Tab-separated table of C-alpha atoms in Angstrom:
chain	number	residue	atom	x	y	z
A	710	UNK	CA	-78.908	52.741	-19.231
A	711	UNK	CA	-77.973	50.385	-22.327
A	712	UNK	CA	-80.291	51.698	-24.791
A	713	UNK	CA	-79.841	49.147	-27.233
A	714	UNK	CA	-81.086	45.552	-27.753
A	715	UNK	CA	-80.928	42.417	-30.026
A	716	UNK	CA	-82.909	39.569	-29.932
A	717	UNK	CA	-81.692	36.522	-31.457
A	718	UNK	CA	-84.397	34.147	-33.625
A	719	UNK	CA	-83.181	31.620	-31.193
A	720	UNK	CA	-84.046	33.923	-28.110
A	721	UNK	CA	-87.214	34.713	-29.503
A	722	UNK	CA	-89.178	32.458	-27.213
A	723	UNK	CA	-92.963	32.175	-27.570
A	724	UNK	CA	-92.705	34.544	-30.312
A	725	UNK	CA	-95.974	33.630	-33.000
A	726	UNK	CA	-94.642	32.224	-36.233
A	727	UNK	CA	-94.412	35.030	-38.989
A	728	UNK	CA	-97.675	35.515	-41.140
A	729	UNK	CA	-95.230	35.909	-44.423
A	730	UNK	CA	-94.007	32.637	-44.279
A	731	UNK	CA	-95.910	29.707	-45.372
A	732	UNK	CA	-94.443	25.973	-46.252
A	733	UNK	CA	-96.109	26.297	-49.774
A	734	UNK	CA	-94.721	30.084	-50.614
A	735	UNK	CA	-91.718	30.443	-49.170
A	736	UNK	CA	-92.003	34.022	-49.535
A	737	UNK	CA	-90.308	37.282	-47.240
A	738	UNK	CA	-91.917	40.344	-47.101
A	739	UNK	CA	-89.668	41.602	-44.405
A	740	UNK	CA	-86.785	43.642	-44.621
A	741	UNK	CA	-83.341	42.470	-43.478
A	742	UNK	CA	-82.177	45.279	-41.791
A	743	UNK	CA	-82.616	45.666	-37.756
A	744	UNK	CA	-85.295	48.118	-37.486
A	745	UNK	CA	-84.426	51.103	-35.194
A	746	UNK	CA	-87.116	52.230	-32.987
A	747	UNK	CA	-86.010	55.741	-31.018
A	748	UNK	CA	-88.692	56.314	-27.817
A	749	UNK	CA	-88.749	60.192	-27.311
A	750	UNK	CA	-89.569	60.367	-23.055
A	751	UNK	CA	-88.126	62.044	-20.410
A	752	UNK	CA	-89.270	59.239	-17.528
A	753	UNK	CA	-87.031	56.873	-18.072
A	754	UNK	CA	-88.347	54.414	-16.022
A	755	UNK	CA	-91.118	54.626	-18.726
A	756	UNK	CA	-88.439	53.893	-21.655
A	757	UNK	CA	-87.473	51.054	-18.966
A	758	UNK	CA	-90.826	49.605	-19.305
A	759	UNK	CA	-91.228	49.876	-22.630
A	760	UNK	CA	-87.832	48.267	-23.739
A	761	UNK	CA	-89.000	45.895	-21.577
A	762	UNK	CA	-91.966	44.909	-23.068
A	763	UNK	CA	-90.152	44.851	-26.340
A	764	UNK	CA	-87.529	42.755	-25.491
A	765	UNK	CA	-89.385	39.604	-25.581
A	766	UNK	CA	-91.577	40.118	-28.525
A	767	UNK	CA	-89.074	42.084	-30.775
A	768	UNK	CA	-87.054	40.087	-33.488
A	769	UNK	CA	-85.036	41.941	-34.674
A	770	UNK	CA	-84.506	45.866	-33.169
A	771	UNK	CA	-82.080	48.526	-31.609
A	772	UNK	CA	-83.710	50.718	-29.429
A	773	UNK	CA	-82.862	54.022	-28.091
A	774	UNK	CA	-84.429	56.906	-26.058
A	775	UNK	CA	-84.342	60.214	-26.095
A	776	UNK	CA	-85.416	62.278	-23.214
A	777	UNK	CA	-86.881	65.200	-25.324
A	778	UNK	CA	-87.871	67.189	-28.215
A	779	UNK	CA	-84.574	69.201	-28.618
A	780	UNK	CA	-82.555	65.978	-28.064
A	781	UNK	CA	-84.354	64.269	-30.867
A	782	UNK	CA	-83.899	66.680	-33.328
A	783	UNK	CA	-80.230	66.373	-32.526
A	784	UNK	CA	-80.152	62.689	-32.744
A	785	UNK	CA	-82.044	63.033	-36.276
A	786	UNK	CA	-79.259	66.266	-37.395
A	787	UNK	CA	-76.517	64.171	-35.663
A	788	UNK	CA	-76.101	66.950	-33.784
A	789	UNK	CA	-74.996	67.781	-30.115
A	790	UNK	CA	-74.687	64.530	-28.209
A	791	UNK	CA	-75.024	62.158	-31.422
A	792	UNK	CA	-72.742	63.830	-33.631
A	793	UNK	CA	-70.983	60.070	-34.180
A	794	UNK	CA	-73.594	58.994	-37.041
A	795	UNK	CA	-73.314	55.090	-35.436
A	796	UNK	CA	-74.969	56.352	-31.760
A	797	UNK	CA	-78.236	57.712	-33.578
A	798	UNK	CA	-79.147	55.391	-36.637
A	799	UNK	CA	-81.799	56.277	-38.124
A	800	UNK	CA	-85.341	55.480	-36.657
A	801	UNK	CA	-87.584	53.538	-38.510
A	802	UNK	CA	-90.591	54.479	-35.746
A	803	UNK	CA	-90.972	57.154	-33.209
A	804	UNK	CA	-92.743	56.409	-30.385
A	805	UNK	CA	-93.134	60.105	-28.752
A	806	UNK	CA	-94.433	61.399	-25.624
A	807	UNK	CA	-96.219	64.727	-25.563
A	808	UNK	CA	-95.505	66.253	-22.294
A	809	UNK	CA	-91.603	66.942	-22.945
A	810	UNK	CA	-89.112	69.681	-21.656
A	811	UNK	CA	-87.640	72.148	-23.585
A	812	UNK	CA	-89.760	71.261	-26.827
A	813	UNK	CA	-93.151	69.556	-26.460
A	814	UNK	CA	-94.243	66.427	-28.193
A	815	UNK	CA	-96.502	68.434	-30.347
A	816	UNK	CA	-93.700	70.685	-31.527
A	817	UNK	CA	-91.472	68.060	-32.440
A	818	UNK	CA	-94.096	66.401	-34.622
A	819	UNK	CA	-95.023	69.711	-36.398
A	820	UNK	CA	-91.370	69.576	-36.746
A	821	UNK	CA	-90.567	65.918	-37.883
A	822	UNK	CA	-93.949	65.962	-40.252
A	823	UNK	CA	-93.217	69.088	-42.058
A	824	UNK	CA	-89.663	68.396	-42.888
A	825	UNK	CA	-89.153	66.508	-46.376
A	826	UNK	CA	-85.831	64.419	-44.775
A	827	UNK	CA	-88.211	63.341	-41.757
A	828	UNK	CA	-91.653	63.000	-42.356
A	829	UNK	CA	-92.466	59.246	-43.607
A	830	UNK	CA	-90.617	58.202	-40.438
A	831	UNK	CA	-94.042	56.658	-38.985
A	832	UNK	CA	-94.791	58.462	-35.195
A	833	UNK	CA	-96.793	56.687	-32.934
A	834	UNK	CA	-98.000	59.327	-30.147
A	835	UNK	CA	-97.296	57.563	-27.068
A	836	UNK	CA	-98.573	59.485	-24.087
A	837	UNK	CA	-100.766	59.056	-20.742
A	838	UNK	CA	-103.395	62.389	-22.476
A	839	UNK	CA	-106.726	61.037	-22.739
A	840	UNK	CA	-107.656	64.363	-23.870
A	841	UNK	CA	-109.711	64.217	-27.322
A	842	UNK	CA	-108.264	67.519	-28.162
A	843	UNK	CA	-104.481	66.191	-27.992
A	844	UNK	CA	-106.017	62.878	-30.127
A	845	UNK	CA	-107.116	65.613	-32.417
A	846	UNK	CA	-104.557	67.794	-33.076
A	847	UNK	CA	-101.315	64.820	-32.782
A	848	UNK	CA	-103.273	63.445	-36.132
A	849	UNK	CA	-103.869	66.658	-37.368
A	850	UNK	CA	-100.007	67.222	-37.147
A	851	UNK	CA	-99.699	63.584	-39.288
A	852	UNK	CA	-99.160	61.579	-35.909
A	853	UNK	CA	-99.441	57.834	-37.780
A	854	UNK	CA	-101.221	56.312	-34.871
A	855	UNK	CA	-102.247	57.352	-31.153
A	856	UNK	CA	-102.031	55.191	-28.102
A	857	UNK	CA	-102.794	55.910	-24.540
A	858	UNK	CA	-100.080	54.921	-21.920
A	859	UNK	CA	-100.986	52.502	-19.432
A	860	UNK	CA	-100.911	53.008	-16.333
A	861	UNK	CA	-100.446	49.520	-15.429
A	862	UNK	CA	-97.862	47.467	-16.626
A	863	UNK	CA	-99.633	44.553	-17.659
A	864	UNK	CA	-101.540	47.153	-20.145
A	865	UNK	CA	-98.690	48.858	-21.166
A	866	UNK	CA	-96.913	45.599	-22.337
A	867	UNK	CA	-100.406	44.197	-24.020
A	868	UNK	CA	-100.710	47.465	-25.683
A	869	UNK	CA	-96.312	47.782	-27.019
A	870	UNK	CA	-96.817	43.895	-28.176
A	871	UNK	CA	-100.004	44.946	-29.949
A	872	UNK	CA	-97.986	47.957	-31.619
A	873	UNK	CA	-94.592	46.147	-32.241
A	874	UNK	CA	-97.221	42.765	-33.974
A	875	UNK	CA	-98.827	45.640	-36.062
A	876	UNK	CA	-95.585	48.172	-37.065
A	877	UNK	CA	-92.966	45.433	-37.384
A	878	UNK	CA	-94.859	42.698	-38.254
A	879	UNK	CA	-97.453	43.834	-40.536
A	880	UNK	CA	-96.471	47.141	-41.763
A	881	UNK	CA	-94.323	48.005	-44.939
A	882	UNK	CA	-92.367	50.460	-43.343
A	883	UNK	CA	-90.825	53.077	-45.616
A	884	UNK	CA	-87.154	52.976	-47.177
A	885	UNK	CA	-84.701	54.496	-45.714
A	886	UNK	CA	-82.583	57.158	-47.666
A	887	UNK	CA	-83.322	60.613	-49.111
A	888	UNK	CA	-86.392	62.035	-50.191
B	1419	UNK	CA	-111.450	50.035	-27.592
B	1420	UNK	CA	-113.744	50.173	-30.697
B	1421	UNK	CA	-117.310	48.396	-29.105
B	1422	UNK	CA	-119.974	48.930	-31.465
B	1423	UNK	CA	-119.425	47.355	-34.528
B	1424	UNK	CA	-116.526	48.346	-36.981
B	1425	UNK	CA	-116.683	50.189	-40.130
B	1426	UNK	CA	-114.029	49.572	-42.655
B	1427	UNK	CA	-113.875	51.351	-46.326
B	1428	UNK	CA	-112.115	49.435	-49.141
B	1429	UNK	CA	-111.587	51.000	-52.257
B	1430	UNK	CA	-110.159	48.694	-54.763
B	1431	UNK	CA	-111.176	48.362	-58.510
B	1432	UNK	CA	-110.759	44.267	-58.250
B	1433	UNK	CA	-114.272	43.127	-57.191
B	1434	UNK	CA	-112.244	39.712	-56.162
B	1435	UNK	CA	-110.391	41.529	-53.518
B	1436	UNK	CA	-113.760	43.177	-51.919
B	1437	UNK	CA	-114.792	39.875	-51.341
B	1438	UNK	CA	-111.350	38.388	-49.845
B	1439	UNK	CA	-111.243	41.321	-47.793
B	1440	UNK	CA	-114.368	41.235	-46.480
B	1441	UNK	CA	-113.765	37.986	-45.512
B	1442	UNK	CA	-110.645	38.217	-44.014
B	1443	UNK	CA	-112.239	40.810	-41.832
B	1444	UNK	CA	-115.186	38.648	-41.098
B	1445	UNK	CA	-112.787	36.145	-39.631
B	1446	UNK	CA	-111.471	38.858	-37.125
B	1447	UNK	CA	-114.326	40.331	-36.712
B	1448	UNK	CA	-117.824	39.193	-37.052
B	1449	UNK	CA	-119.475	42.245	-36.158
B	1450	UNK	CA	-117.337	44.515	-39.054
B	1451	UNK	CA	-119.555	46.426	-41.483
B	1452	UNK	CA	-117.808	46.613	-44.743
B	1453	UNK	CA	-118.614	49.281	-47.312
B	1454	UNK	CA	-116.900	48.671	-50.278
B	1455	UNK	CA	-115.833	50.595	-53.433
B	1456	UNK	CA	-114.679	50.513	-56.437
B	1457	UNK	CA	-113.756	54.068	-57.855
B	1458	UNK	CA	-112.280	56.872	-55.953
B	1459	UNK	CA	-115.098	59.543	-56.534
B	1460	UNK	CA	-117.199	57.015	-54.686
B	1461	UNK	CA	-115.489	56.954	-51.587
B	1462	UNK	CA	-114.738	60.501	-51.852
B	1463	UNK	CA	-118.278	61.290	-52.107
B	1464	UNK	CA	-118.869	59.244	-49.391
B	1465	UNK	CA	-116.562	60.528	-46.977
B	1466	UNK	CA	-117.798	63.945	-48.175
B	1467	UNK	CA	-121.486	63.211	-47.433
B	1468	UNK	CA	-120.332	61.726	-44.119
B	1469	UNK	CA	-118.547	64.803	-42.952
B	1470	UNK	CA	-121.212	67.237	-44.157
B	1471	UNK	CA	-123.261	65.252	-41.606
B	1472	UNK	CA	-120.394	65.683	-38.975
B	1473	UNK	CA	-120.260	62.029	-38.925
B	1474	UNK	CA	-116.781	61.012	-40.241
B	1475	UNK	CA	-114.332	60.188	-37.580
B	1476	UNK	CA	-117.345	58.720	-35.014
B	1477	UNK	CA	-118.857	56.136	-37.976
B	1478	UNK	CA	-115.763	55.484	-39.897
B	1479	UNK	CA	-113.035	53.531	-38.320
B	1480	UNK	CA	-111.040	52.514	-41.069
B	1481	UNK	CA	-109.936	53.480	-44.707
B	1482	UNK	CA	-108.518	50.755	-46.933
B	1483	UNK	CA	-107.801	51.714	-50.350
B	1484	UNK	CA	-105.398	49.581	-53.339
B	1485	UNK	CA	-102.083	51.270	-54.494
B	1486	UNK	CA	-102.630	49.674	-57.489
B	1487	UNK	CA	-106.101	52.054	-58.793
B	1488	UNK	CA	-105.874	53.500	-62.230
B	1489	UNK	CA	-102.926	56.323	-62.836
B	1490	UNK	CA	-101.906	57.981	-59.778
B	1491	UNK	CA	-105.020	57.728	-58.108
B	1492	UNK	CA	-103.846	56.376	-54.871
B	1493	UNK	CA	-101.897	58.695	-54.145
B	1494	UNK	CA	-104.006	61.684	-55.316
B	1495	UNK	CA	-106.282	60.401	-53.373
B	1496	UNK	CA	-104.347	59.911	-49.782
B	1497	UNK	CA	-102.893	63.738	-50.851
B	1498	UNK	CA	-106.542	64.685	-50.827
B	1499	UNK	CA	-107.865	63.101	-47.788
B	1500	UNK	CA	-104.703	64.086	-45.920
B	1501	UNK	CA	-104.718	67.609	-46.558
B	1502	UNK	CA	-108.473	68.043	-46.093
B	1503	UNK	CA	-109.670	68.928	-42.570
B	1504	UNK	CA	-112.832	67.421	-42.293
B	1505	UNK	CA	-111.128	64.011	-43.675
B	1506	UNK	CA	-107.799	63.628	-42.342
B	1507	UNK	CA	-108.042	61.773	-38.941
B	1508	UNK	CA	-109.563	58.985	-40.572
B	1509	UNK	CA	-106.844	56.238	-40.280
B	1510	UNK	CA	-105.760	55.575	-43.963
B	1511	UNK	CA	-104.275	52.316	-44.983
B	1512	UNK	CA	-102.825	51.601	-48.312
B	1513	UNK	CA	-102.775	48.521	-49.699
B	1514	UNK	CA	-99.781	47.516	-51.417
B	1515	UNK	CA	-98.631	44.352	-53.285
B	1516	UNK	CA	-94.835	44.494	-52.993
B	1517	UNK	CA	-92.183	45.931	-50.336
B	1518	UNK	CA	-90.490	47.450	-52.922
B	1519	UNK	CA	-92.929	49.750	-54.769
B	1520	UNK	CA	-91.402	53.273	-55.295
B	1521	UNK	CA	-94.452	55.103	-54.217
B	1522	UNK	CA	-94.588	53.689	-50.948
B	1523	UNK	CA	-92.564	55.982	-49.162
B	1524	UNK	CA	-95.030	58.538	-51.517
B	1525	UNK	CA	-97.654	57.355	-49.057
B	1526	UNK	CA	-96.186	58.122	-46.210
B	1527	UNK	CA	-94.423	61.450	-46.974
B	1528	UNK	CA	-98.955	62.317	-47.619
B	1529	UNK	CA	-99.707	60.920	-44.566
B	1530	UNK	CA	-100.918	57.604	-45.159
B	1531	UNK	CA	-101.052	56.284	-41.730
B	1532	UNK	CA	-99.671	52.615	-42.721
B	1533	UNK	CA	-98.813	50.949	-45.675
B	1534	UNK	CA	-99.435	46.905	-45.490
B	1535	UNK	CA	-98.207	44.625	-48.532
B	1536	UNK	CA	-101.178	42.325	-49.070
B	1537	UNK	CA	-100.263	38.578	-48.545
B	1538	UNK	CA	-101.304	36.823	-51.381
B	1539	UNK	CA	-102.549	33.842	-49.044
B	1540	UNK	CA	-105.999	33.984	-47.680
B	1541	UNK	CA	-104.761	32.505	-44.293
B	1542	UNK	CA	-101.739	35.325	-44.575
B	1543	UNK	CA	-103.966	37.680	-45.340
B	1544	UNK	CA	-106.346	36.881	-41.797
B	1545	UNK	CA	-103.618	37.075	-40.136
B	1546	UNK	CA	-102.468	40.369	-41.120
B	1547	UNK	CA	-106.211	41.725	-40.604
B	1548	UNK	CA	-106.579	40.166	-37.299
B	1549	UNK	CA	-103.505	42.446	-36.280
B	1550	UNK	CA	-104.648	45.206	-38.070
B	1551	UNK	CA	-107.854	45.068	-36.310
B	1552	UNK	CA	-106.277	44.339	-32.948
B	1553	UNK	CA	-104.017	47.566	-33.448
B	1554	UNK	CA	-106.667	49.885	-34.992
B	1555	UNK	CA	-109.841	48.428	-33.052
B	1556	UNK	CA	-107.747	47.979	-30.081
B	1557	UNK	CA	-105.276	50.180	-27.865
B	1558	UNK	CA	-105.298	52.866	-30.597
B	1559	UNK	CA	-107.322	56.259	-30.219
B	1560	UNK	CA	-108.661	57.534	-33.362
């Protein structure tokens, strides 16, 4: 599937008016750049859904997903699949699943948060685990914020527009670059 | 989905900000308790008397605390909270007043859960609560 989107401000429909701009401060706390969200998931109809729910609310992104924890690594090394440096830019959120193949969701974060190059990338867990014990130990690993999947779409898009108003919106995300 | 009512830390040495703060959250939220402080050993020794009672993560829903505290306080203090046990899940937001501020990424790379640049508007500043509190009070699991 096309695993990347823009919105333009013209498309941006019922989108609410930014809380950094006022008519007496006409100040921009945003960055410029497109921010890159990668979705780490191996039910794609799930990175459907998600992109969906994006699509309409999200200003300014390119979105990708990854199917699981080996593939993101290689996307973040530019390895394997993404060795062309322009199909894996790098992400300015994770949103990762925790039931992967091949490497778990768990893994990857012990992975992602212990690694200097990797771990102020924000990672929102994004799973269907209501289990307090995977709450505990995905912040324990330096998840940045947990969130339970929805089962239902109408709850999965209230909860994405709820996380793309608070990461892209509100958030100061970190610079890019080397540590 | 946060029901009882909310309680938010702020550490910040500005007394002005407490009270903007606490407003702003009032606005969102009229239920919020606020505890404020003003030094770091206060919180600390708050969150420490918390935890001794086992307490932490089901009272405490929130940690705000200023970038801008004396020194390098800020971020001695997210290093401390991160890297203790009985602390870290407590979601930790830093306060910042510009996008730009070197030790932001600092933050993260400790395990600050967000950094938010504080609008210097009072209605900006609602409105970034009100999504803070959506996010945090809302579909988030803590």
């Amino acid at each position: 599937m096309p695993d990347t989107f823009q919105c333009s401000p013209g498309s941006s429909g019922d989108r609410k008016p930014s809380p950094f701009r006022s008519s007496s401060q006409e100040k921009v706390y945003k960055p410029a750049h497109k921010v890159v969200l990668v979705m780490v998931d191996d039910d794609e109809d799930d990175c459907i859904l998600v992109k969906a729910a994006l699509k309409d609310a999200c200003f300014n992104c390119t979105f990708r997903c990854v199917q699981d924890g080996l593939q993101i690594m290689d996307y973040l090394k530019h390895a394997g699949n993404y060795q062309d440096p322009r199909s894996a830019p790098f992400p300015d959120l994770i949103l990762l699943d925790l039931n992967l193949p091949r490497m778990n969701g768990r893994e990857v974060l012990a992975r992602l948060k212990t690694n200097p190059h990797y771990r102020s990338i924000p990672v929102i867990v994004l799973t269907t685990s209501t289990n307090i014990e995977d709450v505990k130990i995905c912040y324990d690993l330096g998840a940045n914020s947990y969130i339970i999947k929805e089962a239902h779409f109408d709850g999965l898009v209230t909860s994405i527009r709820t996380l793309k108003d608070y990461w892209l919106d509100v958030a100061t995300l970190p610079p890019k670059g080397q540590p | 989905m946060t029901h009882s009512p909310p309680l938010v830390a702020i550490l910040d040495d500005d007394p002005d900000n407490h009270v903007v703060l606490k407003r702003a959250f009032e606005e969102c939220r009229q239920d919020v308790r606020i505890k404020a402080f003003h030094g770091a050993e206060d919180l600390l020794d708050y969150l420490e008397q918390m935890s001794k009672g086992g307490k932490t993560r089901s009272t405490l829903d929130l940690a705000l605390i200023s970038l801008y505290l004396p020194g390098k306080t800020a971020l001695n203090l997210v290093k401390h909270i991160k890297s203790n046990p009985d602390l870290k899940r407590i979601p930790l937001i830093v306060l910042s007043d510009q996008t730009s501020d070197p030790d932001i990424r600092e933050c993260y790379d400790l395990g600050a859960n967000t950094v938010i640049t504080q609008p210097v508007l009072f209605d900006d500043l609602v409105d970034v609560v009100k999504i803070l509190c959506e996010y945090w009070l809302g579909p988030v699991r803590t």
